[in-house]
Short mmCIF file of C-alpha atoms (C1' of nucleotides) in Angstrom, two decimals:
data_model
loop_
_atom_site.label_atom_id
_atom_site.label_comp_id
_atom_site.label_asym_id
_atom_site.label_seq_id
_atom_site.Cartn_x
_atom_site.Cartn_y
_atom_site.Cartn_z
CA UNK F 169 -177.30 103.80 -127.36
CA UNK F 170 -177.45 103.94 -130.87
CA UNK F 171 -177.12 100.79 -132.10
CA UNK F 172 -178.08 99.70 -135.19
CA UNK F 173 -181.02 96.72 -135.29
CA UNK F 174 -179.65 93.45 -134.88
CA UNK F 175 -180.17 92.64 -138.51
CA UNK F 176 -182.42 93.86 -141.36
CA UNK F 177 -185.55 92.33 -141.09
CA UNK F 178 -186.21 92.84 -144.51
CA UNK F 179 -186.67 89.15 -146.54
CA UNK F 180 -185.57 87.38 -143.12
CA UNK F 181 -187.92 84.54 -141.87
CA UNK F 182 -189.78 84.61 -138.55
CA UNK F 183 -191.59 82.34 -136.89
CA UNK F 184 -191.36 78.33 -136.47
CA UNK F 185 -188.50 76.54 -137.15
CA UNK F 186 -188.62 74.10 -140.38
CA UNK F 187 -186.84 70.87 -139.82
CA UNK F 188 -184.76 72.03 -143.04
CA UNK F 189 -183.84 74.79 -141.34
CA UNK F 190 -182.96 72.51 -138.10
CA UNK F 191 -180.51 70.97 -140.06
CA UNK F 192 -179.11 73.33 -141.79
CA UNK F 193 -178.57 75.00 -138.48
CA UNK F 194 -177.41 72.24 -136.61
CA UNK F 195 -175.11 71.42 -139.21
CA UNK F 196 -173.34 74.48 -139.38
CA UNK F 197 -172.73 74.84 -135.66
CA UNK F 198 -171.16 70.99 -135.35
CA UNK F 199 -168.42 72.36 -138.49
CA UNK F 200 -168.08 75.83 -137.40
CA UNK F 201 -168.68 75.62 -133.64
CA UNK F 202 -171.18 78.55 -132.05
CA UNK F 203 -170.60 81.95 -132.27
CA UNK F 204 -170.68 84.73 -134.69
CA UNK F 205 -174.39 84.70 -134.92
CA UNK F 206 -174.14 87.55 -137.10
CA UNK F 207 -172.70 86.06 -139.80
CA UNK F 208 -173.93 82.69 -139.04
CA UNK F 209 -177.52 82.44 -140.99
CA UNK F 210 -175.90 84.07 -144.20
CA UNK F 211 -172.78 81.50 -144.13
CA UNK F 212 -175.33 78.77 -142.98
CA UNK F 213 -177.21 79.71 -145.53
CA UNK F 214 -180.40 80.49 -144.05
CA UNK F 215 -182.85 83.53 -143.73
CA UNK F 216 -182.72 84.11 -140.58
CA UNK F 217 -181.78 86.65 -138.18
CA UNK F 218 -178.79 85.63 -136.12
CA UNK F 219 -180.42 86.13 -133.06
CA UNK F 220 -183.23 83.94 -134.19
CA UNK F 221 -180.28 81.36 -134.86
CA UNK F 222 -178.71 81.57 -131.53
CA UNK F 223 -182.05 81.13 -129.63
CA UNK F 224 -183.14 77.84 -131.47
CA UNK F 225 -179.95 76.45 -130.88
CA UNK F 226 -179.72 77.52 -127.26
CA UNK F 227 -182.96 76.76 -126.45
CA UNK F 228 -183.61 73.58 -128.71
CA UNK F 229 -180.91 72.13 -131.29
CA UNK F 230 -177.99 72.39 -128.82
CA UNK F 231 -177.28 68.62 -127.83
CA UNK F 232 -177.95 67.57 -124.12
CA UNK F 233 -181.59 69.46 -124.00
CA UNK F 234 -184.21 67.90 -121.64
CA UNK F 235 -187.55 68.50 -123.30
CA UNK F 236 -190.56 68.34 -120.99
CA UNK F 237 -191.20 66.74 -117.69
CA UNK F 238 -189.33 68.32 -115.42
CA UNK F 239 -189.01 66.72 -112.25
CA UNK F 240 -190.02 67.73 -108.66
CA UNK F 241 -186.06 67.58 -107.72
CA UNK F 242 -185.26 69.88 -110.37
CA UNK F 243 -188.87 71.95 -109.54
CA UNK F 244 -187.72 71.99 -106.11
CA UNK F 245 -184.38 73.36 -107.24
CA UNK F 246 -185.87 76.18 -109.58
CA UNK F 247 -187.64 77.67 -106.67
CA UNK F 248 -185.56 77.58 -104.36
CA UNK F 249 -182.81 79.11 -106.51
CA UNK F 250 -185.13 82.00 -107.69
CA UNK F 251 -185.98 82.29 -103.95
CA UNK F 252 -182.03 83.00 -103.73
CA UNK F 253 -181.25 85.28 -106.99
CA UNK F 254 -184.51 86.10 -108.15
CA UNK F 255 -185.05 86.17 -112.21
CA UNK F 256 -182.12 85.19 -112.70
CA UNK F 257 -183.19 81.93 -115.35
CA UNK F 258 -180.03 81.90 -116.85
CA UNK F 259 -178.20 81.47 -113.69
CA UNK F 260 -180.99 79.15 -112.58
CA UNK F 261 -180.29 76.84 -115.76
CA UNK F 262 -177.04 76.82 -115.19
CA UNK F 263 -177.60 74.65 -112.05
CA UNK F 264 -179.68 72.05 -114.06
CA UNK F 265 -178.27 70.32 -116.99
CA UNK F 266 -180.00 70.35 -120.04
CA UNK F 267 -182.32 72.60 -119.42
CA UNK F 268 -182.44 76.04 -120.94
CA UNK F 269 -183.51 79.48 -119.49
CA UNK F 270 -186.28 79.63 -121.25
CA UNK F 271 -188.19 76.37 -120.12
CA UNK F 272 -187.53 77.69 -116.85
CA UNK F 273 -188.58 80.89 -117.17
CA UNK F 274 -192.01 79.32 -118.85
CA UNK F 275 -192.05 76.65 -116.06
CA UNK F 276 -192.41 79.43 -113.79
CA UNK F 277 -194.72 81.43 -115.19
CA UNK F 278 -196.94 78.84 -115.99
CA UNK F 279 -196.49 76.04 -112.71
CA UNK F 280 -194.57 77.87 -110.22
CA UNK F 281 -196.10 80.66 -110.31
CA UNK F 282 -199.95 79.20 -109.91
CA UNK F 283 -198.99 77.00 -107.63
CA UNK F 284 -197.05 79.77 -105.14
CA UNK F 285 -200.65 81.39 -105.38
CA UNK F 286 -202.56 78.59 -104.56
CA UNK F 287 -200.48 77.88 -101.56
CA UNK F 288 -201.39 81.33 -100.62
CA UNK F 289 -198.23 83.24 -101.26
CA UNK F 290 -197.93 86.56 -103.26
CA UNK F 291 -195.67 85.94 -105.91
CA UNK F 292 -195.26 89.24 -106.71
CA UNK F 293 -192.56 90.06 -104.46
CA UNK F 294 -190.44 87.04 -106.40
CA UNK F 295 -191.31 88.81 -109.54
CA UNK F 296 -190.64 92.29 -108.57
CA UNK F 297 -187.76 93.46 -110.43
CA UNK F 298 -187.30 96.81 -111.29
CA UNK F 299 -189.16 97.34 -114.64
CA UNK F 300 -187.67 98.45 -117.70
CA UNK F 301 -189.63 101.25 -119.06
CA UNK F 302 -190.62 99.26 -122.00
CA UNK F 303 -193.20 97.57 -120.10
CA UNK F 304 -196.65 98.61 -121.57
CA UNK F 305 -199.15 96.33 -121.30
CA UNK F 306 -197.79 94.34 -118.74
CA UNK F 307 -199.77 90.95 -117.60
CA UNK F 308 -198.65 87.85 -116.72
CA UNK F 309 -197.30 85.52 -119.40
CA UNK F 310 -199.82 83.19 -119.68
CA UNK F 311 -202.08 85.32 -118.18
CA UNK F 312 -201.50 88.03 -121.08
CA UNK F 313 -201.50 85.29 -123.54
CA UNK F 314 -204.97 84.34 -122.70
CA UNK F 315 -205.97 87.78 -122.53
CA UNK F 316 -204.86 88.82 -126.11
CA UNK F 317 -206.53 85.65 -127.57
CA UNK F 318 -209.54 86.40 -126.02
CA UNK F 319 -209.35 90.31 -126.98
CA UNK F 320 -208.82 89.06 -130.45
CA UNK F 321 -212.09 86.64 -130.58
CA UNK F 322 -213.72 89.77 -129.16
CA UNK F 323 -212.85 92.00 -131.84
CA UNK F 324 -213.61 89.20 -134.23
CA UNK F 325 -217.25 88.33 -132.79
CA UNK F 326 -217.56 92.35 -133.21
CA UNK F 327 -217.73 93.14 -129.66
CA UNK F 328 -220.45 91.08 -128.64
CA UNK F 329 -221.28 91.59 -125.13
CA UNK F 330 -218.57 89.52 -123.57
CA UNK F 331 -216.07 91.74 -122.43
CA UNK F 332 -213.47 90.23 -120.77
CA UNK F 333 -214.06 91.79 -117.59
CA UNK F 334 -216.41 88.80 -116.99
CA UNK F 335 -213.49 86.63 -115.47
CA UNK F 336 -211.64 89.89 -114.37
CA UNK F 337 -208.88 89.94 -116.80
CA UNK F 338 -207.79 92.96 -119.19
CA UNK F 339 -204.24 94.08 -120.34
CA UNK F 340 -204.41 96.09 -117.12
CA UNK F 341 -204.99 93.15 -114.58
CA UNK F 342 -204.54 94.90 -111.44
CA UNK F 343 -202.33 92.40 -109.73
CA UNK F 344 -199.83 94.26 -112.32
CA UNK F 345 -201.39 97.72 -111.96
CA UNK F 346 -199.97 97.04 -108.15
CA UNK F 347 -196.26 95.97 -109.34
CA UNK F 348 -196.58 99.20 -111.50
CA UNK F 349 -195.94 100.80 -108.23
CA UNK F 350 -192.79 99.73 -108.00
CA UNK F 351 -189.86 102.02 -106.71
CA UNK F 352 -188.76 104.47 -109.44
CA UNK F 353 -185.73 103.56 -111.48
CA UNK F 354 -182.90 104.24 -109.92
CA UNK F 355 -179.74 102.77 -110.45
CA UNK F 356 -179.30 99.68 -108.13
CA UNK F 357 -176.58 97.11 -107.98
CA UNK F 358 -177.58 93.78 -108.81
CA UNK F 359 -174.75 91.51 -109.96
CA UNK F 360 -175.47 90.50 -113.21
CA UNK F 361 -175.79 86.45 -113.57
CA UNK F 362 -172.86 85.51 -116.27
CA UNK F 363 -171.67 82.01 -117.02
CA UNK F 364 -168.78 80.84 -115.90
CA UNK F 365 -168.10 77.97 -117.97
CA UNK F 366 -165.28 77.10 -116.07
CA UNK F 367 -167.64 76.69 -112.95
CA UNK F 368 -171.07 77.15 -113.98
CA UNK F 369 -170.93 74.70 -116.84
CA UNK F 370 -174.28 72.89 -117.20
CA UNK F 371 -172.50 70.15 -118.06
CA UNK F 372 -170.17 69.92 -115.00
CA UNK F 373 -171.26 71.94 -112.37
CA UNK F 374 -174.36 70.25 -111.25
CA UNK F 375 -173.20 67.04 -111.69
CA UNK F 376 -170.41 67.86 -109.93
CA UNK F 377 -172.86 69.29 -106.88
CA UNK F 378 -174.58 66.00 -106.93
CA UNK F 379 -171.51 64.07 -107.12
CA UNK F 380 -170.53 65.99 -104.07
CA UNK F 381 -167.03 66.73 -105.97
CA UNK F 382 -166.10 70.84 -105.99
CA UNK F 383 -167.10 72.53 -108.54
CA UNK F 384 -163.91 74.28 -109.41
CA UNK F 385 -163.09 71.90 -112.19
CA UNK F 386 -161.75 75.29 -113.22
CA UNK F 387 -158.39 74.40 -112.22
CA UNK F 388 -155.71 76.05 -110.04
CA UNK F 389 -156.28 79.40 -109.80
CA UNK F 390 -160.01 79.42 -109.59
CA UNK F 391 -159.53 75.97 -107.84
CA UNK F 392 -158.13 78.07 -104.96
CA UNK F 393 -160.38 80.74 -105.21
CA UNK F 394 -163.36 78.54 -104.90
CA UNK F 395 -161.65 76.61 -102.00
CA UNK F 396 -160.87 80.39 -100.86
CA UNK F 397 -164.66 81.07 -100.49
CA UNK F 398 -166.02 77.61 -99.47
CA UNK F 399 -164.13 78.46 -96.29
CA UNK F 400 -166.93 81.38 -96.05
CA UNK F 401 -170.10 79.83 -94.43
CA UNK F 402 -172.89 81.57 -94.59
CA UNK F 403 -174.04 82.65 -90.95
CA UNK F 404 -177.55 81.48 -91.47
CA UNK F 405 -179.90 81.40 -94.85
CA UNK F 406 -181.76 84.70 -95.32
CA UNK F 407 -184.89 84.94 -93.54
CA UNK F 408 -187.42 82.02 -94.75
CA UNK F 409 -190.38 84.33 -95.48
CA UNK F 410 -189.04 87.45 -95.59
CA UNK F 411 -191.20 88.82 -98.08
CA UNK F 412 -189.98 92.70 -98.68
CA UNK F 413 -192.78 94.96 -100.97
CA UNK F 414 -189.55 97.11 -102.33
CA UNK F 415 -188.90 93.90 -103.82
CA UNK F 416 -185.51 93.49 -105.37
CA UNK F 417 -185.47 96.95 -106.03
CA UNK F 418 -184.44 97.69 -102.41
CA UNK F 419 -181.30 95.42 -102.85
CA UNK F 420 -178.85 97.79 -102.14
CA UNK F 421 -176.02 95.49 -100.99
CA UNK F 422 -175.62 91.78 -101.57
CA UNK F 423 -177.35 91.07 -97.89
CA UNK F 424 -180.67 92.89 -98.91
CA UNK F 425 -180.33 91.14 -102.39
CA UNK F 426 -180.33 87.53 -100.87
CA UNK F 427 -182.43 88.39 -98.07
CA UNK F 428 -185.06 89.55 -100.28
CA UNK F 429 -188.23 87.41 -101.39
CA UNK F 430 -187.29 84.12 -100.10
CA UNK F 431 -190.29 81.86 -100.35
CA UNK F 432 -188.08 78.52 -99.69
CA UNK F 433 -190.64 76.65 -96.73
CA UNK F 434 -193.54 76.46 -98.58
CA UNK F 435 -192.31 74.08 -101.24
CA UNK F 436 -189.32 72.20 -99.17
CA UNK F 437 -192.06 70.50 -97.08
CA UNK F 438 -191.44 67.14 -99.28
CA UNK F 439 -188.13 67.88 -101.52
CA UNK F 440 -185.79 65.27 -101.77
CA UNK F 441 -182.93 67.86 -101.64
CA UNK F 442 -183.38 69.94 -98.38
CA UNK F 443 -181.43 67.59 -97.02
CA UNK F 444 -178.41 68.34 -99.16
CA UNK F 445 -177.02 71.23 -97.29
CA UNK F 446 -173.68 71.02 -98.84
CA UNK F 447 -174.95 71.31 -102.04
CA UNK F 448 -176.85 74.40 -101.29
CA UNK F 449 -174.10 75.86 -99.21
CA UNK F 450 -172.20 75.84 -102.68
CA UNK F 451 -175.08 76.84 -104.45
CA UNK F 452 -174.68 80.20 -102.51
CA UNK F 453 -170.75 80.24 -102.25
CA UNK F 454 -170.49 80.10 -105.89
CA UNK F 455 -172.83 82.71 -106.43
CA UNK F 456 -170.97 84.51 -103.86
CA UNK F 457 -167.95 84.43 -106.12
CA UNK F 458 -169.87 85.66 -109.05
CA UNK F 459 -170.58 89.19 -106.90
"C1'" DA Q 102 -220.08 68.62 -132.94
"C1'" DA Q 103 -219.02 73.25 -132.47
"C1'" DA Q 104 -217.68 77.07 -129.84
"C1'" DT Q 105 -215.27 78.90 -126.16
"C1'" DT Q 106 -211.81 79.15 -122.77
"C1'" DG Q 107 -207.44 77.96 -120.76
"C1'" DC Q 108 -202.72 76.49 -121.04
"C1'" DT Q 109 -198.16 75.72 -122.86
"C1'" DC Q 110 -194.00 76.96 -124.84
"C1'" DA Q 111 -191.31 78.43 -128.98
"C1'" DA Q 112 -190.11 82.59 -130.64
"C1'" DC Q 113 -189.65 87.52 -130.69
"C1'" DC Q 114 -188.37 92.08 -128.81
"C1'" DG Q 115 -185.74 95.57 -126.71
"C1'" DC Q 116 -182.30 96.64 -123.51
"C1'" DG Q 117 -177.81 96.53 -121.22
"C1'" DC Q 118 -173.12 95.16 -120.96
"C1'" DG Q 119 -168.42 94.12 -122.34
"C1'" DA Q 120 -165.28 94.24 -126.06
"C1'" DT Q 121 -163.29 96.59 -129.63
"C1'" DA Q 122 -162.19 100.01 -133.17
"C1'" DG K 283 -163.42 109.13 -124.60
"C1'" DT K 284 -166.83 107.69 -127.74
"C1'" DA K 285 -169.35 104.96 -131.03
"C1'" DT K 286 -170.47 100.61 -132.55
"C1'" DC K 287 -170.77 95.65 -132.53
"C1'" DG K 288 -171.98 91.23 -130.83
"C1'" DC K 289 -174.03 88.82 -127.50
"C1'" DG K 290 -176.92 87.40 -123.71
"C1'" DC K 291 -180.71 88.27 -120.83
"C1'" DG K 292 -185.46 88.91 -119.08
"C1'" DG K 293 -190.04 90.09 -120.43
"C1'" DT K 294 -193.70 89.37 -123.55
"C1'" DT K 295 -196.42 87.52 -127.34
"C1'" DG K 296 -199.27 84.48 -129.90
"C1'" DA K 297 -200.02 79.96 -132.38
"C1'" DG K 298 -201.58 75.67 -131.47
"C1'" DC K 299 -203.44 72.26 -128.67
"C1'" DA K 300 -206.41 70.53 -124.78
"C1'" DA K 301 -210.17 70.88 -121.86
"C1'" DT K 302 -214.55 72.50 -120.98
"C1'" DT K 303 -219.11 74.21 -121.97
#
DNA sequence: AAATTGCTCAACCGCGCGATA
DNA sequence: GTATCGCGCGGTTGAGCAATT
């Protein structure tokens, strides 16, 4: 598209956050507000890029972050919300306060994901996306993680005999080879998650869920639009199971896209929120309105 | 005690989209 | 209509720590 780098990387820092830089940060954002991450580190008057600026205060600085422990309410909630719009993390941390897209997106990859596997589901058909052709050396996070320390000890040790084929893992793990096959890229429509802070406001909307209050704090316009499309039930959840090999890439109409992948049973068994229905039958009438 | 392996998560990267000039 | 900017997103990486051998 022609756009120019996000910034210069020349003389900018990368890597860990200092606590100096924390502050310095933090500081600027509660005077200035966020925004403008452009301009931001130079005005804040740090080396950084200003997408490296956003993402630590997103993801950590930001005030209201849960670090850590999350629990099996809110585990229960993060599958069973990718099990209704997929990789979606943003939209998925949007329905649980104070914690960010990215700790969900690692909780998943690291817990979820093992423990769909153990329970004998394929997760691949929840991570099945339509690639972007940037995807080289695709493994799983941790998974890849592992792999490229190990490839790097290798090297190190000068190729002693231990290739990592030993425990059957290489850059080209072959559960991925098989996602490789996935449809070629065509052009689907898949509604793109956006917040809503009106509606999807992590600091009102779930709360609000819970509370059992709507969730159109948005006031009257979008108060009657969300009253509008509460009085839509849904005829029935998408098929419990319903594990399709195109994947999301087959989602050629809402329907297919919430019908797709959903993997819901095998960790309801003991949730403390299946028995919420109203809560998830806004769950799904709010995404509606997002479509 | 040292080496190796596995795991976690903060941070980075590149892309796509909407807004704007 | 087109180019560019600014932002947000999802995917991926790798440092550091923990567990195991």
């Amino acid at each position: 598209m022609g756009r120019s780098p996000c910034c210069s990387k020349v003389g900018l820092r990368r890597g860990p956050w200092s606590t100096k830089e924390d502050a310095l940060l933090s500081d600027y954002i509660q005077e200035n507000g966020e925004g403008q991450w452009r301009s931001l580190p130079k005005k804040a008057g740090l080396l950084r890029c200003g997408k490296s600026c956003r993402l630590r205060w997103m993801n950590y600085l930001r005030p209201g972050i849960k670090r850590g422990n999350i629990t099996q309410d809110e585990e229960d909630l993060i599958v069973r919300l990718h099990g209704l719009l997929g990789n979606r993390w943003s939209l998925i941390a949007g329905r649980l306060p104070g914690r960010t897209d990215n700790e969900i997106k690692n909780y998943w990859n690291t817990h979820l994901l093992k423990k769909l596997k153990t329970a004998g589901i394929n997760p691949k058909s929840q991570i099945n996306l339509p690639k972007s052709s940037k995807n080289k050396n695709t493994t799983t996070a941790s998974g890849g993680a592992a792999v490229n320390k190990k490839k790097k000890k290798q090297k190190k040790e000068k190729e002693k005999e231990k290739v990592s084929v030993g425990n059957g893992k290489q850059s080209t793990d072959p559960n991925r080879e098989q996602s490789n096959d996935s449809p070629p890229k065509t052009k689907v429509y898949l509604p793109k998650p956006m917040r809503v802070s009106s509606v999807f406001s992590r600091t009102s909307s779930y709360d609000s869920l819970v509370s059992g209050s709507s969730s159109s704090e948005g006031g009257g316009e979008a108060a009657e639009k969300v009253a509008e499309v509460a009085s839509y039930t849904p005829a029935a959840w998408p098929p419990l199971l319903e594990l399709d090999d195109a994947g999301y890439g087959g989602a050629g109409n809402v329907d297919d896209f919430l019908g797709v992948g959903c993997i819901l049973p095998v960790l309801q068994q003991s949730d403390s929120l299946s028995g919420d229905v109203n809560m998830w039958e806004q769950v799904y009438d709010e995404y509606f309105q997002l479509l």
